[in-house]
Short mmCIF file of C-alpha atoms in Angstrom, two decimals:
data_model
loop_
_atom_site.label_atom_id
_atom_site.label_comp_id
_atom_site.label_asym_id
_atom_site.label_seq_id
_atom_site.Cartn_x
_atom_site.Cartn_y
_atom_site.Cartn_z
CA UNK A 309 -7.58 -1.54 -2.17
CA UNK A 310 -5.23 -0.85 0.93
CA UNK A 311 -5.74 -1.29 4.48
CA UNK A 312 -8.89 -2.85 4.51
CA UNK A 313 -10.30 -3.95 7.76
CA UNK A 314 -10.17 -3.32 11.39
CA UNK A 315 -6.86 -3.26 13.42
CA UNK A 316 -5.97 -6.15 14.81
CA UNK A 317 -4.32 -5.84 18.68
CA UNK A 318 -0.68 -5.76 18.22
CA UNK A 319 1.82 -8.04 20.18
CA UNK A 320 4.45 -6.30 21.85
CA UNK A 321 7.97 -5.66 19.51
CA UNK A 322 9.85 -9.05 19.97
CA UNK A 323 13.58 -7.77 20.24
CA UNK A 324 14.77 -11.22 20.39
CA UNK A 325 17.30 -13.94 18.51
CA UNK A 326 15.01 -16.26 16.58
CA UNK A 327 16.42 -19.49 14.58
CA UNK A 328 16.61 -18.89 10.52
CA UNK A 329 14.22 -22.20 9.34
CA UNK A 330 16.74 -23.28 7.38
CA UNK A 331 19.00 -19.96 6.73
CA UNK A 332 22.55 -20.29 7.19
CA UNK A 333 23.20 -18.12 10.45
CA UNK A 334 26.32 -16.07 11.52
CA UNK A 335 27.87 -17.38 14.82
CA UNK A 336 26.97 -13.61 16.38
CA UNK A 337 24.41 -11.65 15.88
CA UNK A 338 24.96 -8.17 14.52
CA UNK A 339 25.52 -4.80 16.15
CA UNK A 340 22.41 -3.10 17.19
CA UNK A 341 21.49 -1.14 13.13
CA UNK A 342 20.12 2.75 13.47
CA UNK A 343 16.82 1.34 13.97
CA UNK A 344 18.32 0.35 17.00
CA UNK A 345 17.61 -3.24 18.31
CA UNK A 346 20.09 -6.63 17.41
CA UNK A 347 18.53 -8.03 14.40
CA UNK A 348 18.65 -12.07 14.78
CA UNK A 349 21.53 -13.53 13.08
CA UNK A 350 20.19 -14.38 9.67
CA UNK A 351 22.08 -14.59 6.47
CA UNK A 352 20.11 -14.07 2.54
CA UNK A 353 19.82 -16.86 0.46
CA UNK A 354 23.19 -17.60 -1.08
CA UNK A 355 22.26 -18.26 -4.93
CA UNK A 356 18.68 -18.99 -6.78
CA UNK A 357 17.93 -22.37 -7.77
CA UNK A 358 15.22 -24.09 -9.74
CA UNK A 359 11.58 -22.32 -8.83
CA UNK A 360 9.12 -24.64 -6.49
CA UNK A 361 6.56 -24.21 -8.38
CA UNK A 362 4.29 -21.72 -6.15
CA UNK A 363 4.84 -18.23 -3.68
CA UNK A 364 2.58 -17.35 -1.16
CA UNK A 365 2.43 -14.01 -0.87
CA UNK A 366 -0.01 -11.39 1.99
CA UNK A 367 -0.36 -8.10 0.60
CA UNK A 368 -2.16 -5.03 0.28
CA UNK A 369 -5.42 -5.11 -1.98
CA UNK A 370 -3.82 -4.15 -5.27
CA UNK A 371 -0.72 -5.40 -4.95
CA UNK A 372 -1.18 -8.74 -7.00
CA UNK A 373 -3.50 -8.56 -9.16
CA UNK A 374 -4.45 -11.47 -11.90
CA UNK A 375 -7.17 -10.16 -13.78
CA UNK A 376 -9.86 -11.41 -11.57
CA UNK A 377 -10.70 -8.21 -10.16
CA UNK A 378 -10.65 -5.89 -13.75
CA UNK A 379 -9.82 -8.33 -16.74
CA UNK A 380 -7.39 -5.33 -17.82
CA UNK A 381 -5.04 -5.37 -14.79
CA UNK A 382 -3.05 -8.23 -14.87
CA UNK A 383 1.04 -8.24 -13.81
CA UNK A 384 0.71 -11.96 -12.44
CA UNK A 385 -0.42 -14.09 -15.11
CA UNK A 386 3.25 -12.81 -16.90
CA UNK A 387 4.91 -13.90 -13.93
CA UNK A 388 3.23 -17.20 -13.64
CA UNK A 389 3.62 -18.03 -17.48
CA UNK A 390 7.51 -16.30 -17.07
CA UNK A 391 8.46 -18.69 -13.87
CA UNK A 392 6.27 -21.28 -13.44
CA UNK A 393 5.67 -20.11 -9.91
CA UNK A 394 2.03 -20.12 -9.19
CA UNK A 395 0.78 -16.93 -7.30
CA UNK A 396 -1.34 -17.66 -3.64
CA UNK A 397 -2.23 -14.41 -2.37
CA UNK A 398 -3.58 -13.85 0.89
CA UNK A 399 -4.87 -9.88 1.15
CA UNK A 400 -4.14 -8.52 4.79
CA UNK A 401 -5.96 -5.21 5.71
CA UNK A 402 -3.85 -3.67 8.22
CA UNK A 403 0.09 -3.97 9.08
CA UNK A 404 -0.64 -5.73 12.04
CA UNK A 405 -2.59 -8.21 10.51
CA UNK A 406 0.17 -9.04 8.09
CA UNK A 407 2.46 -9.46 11.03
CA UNK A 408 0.25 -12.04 12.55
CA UNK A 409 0.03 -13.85 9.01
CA UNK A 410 3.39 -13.99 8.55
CA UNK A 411 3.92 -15.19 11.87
CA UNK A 412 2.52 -18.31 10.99
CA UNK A 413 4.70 -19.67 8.98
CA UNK A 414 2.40 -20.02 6.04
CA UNK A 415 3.68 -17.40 3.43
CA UNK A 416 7.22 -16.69 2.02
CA UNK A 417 6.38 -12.87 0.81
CA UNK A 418 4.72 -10.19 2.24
CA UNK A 419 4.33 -6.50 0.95
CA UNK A 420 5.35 -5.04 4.59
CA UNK A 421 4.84 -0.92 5.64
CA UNK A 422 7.72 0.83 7.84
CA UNK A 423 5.26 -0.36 10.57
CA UNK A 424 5.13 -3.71 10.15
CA UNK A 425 8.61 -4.16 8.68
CA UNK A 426 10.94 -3.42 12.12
CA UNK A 427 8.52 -5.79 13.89
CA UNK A 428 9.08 -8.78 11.23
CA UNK A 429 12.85 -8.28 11.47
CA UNK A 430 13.42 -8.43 14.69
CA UNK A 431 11.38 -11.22 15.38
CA UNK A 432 13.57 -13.08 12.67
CA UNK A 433 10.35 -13.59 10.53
CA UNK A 434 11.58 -12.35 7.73
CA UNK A 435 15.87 -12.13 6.25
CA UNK A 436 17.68 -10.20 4.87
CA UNK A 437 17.80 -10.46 1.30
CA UNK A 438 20.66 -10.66 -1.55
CA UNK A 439 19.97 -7.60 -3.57
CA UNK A 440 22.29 -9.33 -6.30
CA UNK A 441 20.04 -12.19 -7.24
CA UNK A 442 17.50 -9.27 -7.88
CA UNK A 443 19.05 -7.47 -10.61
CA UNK A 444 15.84 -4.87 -11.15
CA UNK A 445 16.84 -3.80 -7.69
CA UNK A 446 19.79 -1.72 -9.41
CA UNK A 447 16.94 0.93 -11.30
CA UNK A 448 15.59 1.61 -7.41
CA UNK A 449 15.38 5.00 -6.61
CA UNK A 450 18.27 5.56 -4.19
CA UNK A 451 15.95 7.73 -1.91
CA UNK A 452 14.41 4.47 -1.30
CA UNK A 453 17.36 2.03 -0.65
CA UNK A 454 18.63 1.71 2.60
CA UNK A 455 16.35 3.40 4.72
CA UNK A 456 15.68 2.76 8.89
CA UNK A 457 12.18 0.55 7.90
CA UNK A 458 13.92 -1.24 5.47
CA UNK A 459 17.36 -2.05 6.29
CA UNK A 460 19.75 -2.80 9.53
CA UNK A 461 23.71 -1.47 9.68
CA UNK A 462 22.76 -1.09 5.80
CA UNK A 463 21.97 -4.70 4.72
CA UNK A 464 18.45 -4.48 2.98
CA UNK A 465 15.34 -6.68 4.10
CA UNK A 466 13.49 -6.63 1.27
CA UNK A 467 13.26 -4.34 -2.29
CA UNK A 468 10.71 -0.87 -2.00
CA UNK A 469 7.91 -1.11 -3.23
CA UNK A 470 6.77 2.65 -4.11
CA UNK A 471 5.64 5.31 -1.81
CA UNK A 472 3.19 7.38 -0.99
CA UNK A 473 1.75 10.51 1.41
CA UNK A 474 -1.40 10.87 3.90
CA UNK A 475 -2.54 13.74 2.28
CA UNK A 476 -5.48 16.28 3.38
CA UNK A 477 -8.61 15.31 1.40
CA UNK A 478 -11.30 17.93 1.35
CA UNK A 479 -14.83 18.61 -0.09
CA UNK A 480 -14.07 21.87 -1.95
CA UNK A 481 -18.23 22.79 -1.58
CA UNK A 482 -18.51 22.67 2.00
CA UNK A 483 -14.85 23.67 3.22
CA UNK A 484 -13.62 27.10 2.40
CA UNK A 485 -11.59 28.43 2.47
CA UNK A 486 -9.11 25.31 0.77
CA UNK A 487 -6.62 24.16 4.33
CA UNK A 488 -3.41 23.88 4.05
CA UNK A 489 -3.00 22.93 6.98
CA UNK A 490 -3.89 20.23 10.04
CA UNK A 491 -5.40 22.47 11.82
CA UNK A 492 -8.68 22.19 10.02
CA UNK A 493 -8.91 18.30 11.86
CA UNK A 494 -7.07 19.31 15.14
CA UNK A 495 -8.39 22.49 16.01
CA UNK A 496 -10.91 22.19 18.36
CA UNK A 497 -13.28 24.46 16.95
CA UNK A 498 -13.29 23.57 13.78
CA UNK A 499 -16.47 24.07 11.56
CA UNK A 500 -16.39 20.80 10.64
CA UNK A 501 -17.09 18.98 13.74
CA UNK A 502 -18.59 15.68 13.48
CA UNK A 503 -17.79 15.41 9.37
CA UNK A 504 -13.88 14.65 9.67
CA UNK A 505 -12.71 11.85 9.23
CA UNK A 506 -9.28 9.97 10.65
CA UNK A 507 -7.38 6.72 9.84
CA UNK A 508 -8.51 4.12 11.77
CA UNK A 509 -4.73 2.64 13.28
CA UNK A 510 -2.17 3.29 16.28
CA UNK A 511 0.36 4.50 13.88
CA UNK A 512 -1.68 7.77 13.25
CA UNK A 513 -0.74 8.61 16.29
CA UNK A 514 2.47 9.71 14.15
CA UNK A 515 -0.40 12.32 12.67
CA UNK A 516 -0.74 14.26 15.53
CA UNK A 517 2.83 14.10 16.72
CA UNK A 518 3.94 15.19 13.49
CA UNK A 519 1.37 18.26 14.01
CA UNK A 520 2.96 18.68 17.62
CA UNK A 521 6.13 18.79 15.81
CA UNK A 522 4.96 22.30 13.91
CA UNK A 523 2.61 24.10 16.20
CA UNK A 524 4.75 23.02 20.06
CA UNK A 525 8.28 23.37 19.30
CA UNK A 526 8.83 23.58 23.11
CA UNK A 527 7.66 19.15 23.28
CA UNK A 528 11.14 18.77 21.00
CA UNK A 529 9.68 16.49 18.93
CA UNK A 530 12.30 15.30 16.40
CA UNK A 531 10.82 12.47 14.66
CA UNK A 532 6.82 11.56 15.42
CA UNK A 533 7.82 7.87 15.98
CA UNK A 534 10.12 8.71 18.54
CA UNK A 535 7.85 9.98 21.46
CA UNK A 536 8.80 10.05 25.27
CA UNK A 537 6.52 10.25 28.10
CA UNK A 538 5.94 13.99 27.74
CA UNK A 539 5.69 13.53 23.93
CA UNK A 540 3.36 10.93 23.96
CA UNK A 541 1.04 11.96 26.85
CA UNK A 542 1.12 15.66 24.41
CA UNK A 543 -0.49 13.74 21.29
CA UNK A 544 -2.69 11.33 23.02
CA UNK A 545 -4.17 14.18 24.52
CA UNK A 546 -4.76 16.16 21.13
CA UNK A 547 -6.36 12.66 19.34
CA UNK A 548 -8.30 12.58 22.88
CA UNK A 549 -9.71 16.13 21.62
CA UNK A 550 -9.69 15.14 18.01
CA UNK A 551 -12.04 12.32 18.74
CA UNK A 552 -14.86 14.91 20.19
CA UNK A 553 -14.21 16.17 16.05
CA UNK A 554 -14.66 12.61 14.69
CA UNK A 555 -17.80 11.68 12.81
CA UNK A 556 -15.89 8.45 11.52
CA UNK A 557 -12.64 6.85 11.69
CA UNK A 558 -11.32 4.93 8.58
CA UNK A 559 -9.44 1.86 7.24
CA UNK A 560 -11.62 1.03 4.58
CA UNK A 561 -11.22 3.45 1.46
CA UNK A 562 -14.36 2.25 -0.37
CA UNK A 563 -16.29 3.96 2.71
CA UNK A 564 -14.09 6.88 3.14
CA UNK A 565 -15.02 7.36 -0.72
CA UNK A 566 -18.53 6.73 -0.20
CA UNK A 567 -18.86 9.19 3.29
CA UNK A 568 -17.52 11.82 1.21
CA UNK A 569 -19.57 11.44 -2.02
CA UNK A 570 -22.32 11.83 0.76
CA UNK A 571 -21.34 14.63 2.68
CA UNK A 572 -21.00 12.51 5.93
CA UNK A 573 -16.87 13.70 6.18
CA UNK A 574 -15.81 16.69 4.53
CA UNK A 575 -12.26 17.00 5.36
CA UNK A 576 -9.67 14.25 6.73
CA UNK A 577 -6.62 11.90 6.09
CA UNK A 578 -5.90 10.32 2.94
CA UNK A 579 -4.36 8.41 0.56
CA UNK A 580 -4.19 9.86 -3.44
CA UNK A 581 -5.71 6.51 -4.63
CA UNK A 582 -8.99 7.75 -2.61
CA UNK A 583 -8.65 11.10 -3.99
CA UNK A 584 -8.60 9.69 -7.67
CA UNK A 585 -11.33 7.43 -6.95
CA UNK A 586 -13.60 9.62 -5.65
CA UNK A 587 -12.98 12.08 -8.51
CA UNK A 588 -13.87 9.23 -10.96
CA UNK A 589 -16.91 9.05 -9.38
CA UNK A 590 -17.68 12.78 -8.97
CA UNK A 591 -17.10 13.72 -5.30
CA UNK A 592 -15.91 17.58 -5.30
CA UNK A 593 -12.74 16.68 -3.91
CA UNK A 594 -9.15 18.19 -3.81
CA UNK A 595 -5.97 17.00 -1.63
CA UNK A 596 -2.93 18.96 -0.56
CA UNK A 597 0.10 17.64 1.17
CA UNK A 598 -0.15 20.23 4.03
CA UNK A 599 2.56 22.83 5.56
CA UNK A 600 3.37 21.01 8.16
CA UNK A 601 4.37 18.05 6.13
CA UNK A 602 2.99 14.43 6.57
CA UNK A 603 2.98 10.75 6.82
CA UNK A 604 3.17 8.40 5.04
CA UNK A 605 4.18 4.81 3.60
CA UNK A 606 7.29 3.28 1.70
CA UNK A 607 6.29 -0.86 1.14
CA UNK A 608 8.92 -3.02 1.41
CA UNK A 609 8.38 -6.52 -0.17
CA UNK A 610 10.32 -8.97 2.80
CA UNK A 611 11.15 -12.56 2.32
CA UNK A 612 10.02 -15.40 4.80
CA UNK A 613 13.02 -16.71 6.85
CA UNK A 614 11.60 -19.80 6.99
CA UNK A 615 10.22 -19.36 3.32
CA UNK A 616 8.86 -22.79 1.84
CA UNK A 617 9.49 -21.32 -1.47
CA UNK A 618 12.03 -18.96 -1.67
CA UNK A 619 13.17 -19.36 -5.23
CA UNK A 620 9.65 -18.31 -6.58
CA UNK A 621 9.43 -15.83 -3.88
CA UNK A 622 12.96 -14.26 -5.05
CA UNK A 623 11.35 -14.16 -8.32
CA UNK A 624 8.60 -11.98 -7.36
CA UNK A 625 10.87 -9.72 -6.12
CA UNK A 626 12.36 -8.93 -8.90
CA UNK A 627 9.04 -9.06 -11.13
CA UNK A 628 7.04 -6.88 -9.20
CA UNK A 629 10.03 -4.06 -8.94
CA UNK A 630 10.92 -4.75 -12.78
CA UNK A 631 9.93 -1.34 -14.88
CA UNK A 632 6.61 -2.66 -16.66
CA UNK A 633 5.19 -4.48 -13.77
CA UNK A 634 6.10 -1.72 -11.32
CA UNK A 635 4.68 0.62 -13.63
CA UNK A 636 1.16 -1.11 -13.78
CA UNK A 637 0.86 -1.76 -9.75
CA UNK A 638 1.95 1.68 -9.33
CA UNK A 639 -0.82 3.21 -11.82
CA UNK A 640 -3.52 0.73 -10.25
CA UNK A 641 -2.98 1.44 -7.07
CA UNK A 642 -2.32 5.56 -7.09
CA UNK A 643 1.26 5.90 -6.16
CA UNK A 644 4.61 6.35 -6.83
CA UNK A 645 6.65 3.61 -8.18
CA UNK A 646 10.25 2.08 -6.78
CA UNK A 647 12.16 1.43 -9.83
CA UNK A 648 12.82 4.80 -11.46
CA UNK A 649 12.36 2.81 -15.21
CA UNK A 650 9.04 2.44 -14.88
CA UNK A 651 8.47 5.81 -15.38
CA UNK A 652 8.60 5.29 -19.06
CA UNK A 653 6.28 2.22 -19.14
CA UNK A 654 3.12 4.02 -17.14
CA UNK A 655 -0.17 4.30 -19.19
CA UNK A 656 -0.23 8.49 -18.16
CA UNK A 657 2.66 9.99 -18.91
CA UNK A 658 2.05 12.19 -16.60
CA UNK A 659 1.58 9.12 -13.90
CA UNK A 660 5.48 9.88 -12.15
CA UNK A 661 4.68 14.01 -12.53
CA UNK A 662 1.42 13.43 -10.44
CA UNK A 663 2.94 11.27 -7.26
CA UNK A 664 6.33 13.12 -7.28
CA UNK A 665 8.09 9.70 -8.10
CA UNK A 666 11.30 11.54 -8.54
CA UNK A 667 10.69 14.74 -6.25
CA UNK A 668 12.78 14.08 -3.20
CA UNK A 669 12.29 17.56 -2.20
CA UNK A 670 8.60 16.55 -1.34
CA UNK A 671 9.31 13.11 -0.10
CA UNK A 672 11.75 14.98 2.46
CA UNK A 673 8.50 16.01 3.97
CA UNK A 674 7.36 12.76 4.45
CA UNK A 675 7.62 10.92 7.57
CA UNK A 676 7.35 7.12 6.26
CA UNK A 677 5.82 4.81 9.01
CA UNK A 678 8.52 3.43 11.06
CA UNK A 679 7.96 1.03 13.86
CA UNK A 680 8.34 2.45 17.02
CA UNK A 681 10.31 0.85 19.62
CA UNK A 682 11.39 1.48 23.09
CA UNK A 683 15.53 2.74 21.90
CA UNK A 684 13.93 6.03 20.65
CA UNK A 685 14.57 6.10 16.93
CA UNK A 686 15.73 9.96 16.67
CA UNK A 687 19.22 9.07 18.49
CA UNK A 688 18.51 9.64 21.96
CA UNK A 689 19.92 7.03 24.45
CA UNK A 690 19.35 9.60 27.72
CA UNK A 691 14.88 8.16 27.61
CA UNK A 692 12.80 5.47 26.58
CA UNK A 693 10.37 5.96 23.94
CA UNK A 694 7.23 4.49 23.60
CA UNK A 695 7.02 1.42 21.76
CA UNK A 696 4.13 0.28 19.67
CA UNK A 697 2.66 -2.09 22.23
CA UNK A 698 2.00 0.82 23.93
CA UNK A 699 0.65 2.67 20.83
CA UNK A 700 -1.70 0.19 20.54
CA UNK A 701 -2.87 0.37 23.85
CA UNK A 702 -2.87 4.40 23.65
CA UNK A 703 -5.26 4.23 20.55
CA UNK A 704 -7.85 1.72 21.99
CA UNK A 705 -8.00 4.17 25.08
CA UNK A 706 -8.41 7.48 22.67
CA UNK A 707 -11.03 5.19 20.19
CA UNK A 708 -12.73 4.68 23.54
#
């Protein structure tokens, strides 16, 4: 459903001035935003006028679904039949392959994570977008409005999604007692050796920075996209370690689900989608969001600057953050939802309770995916941090 695929190799952030394709542009670009870069001078789209007729969308598996898959999920034939806009969807397994797609021209929507979404804008692939020709945008939890991923100098690039943690996943008959903590993957002699399992992308780097955060004080870590030369050097070297641990690394859940219905991986990163799943199916499974906090994702739906259809892609905006269809993706998929209405449309009541949809106090332990870039994103101007063309090349030296 989500990040299916292997990584593609990541191009290097663009921090450059791009033309708009059509958007009306400022005469200067803006001041450099907290997530600290110049974003090209692009203006949102002005008013919404007649639909085109089609949007062509990338997303995550599960993020536009038409019935096709399960007859009973279905949020796009309403749209279609609402709008006339006729849904293409092309389904991108990893962030960078969505940045690629989108890249190309080709699509005017794409369901972006925090690391994906500072490489779009600063490439000018994507504007920003007028939040009042989405009026659903208003119900938005606050907690997700405005944020470093999604936003520059507080103009918003898109509407959230939902949200969602990389919890601990764990088979409660083999490991015992229950972790709550990372240690069970990063200790070096763990029990588990050659059963756990690790997502399979450069950003989980973050992972073991974030653990660095807890356990080494002394590295300073502040924020585990914001890494140094020490800092970095300190995690690589712990996935280095972690990898003599690995049985299997990840991006596909269906095999995730499947290595732990077998007993292949026993304990490892996941998403609460995987946890339900495998549940369903009868894997003796259990998750915890661990001590030391975690990771995790806040999707950000982004317009094309040089959108063919914008008018139908404005639309979806607002459809797929309005209370009813927000409610269904979020169900379907296993996560929070954006728009704090759709709460009271969910099939479970007990659907917002579950993924802490309006528990900021746990989504303050969350470290959402942010792109890194060189200006390190914790606030320090005195080094350089390590930007994600370098994460990239970092994880294909620790995958070996």
């Amino acid at each position: 459903m989500r990040r299916i695929g292997s990584a593609l190799a990541a191009a290097a952030l663009a921090l450059v001035t791009a033309c708009g394709g059509g958007a009306p542009t400022t005469t200067t670009a803006p001041a450099p935003g907290q997530s600290g870069f110049v974003p090209p001078p692009l203006q949102p789209q002005r008013a919404l006028g007649t639909g085109e007729g089609q949007v062509n969308l990338v997303a995550w598996a599960g993020y536009v679904e038409d019935g096709s898959n399960d007859p009973k999920v279905d949020w796009v034939t309403p749209f279609e039949q609402e709008t006339g806009c006729q849904v293409n969807t092309k389904v991108a397994g990893t962030s960078d392959e969505m940045v690629t797609l989108m890249r190309t021209g080709q699509y005017d929507a794409v369901s972006a994570s925090g690391d994906a979404s500072l490489r779009l804008i600063a490439a000018g692939t994507v504007a920003p977008v007028n939040t009042s020709l989405i009026p659903n945008y208003t119900d938005v939890f606050d907690g997700l409005k405005s944020k470093p991923w999604n936003s520059v100098n507080g103009v918003p690039y898109g509407v959230p999604h939902g949200r969602g943690a990389n919890l601990l996943m764990w088979r409660t008959d083999t490991v015992k007692p229950a972790p709550d903590s990372w240690s069970v993957v990063f200790d070096p002699d763990s029990p588990y050796k050659g059963r756990i399992t690790a997502y399979d992308s450069p950003i989980y780097i973050a992972d073991a920075a974030l653990y660095l955060m807890a356990t080494k004080p002394d590295l300073g870590i502040k924020s585990p996209y914001a890494l140094d030369d020490k800092q970095f050097q300190a995690a690589v070297d712990l996935l280095k370690q972690q990898k003599q641990l690995v049985g299997e690394y990840w991006s596909d859940y269906t095999k995730e689900i499947q290595a732990f219905k077998s007993g292949d991986s026993v304990v490892g990163t996941t998403w609460q989608v995987i946890v339900n799943v495998a549940k369903s199916e009868k894997a003796p499974v259990e998750a915890v969001l661990p001590k030391e906090g975690a990771t995790g994702w806040s999707d950000t739906w982004m317009v094309a600057a040089k959108a063919a259809n914008p008018n139908c892609a404005y639309r979806w905006l607002d459809w797929i953050i309005s209370p009813t269809a927000n409610a269904q993706v979020a169900e379907y998929f296993g996560e929070a939802p954006s728009n704090a209405k759709a709460c009271e449309e969910t099939a479970d009541p007990n659907h917002c309770e579950t993924f802490h949809a309006t528990d900021e106090e746990y989504f303050s332990k969350i470290h959402y995916w942010t792109t890194p870039i060189a200006q390190c994103l914790d606030g320090r101007t005195d080094v350089t941090c390590k930007d994600y063309a370098e994460w990239t090349r970092a994880w294909t030296e620790i995958k070996g």
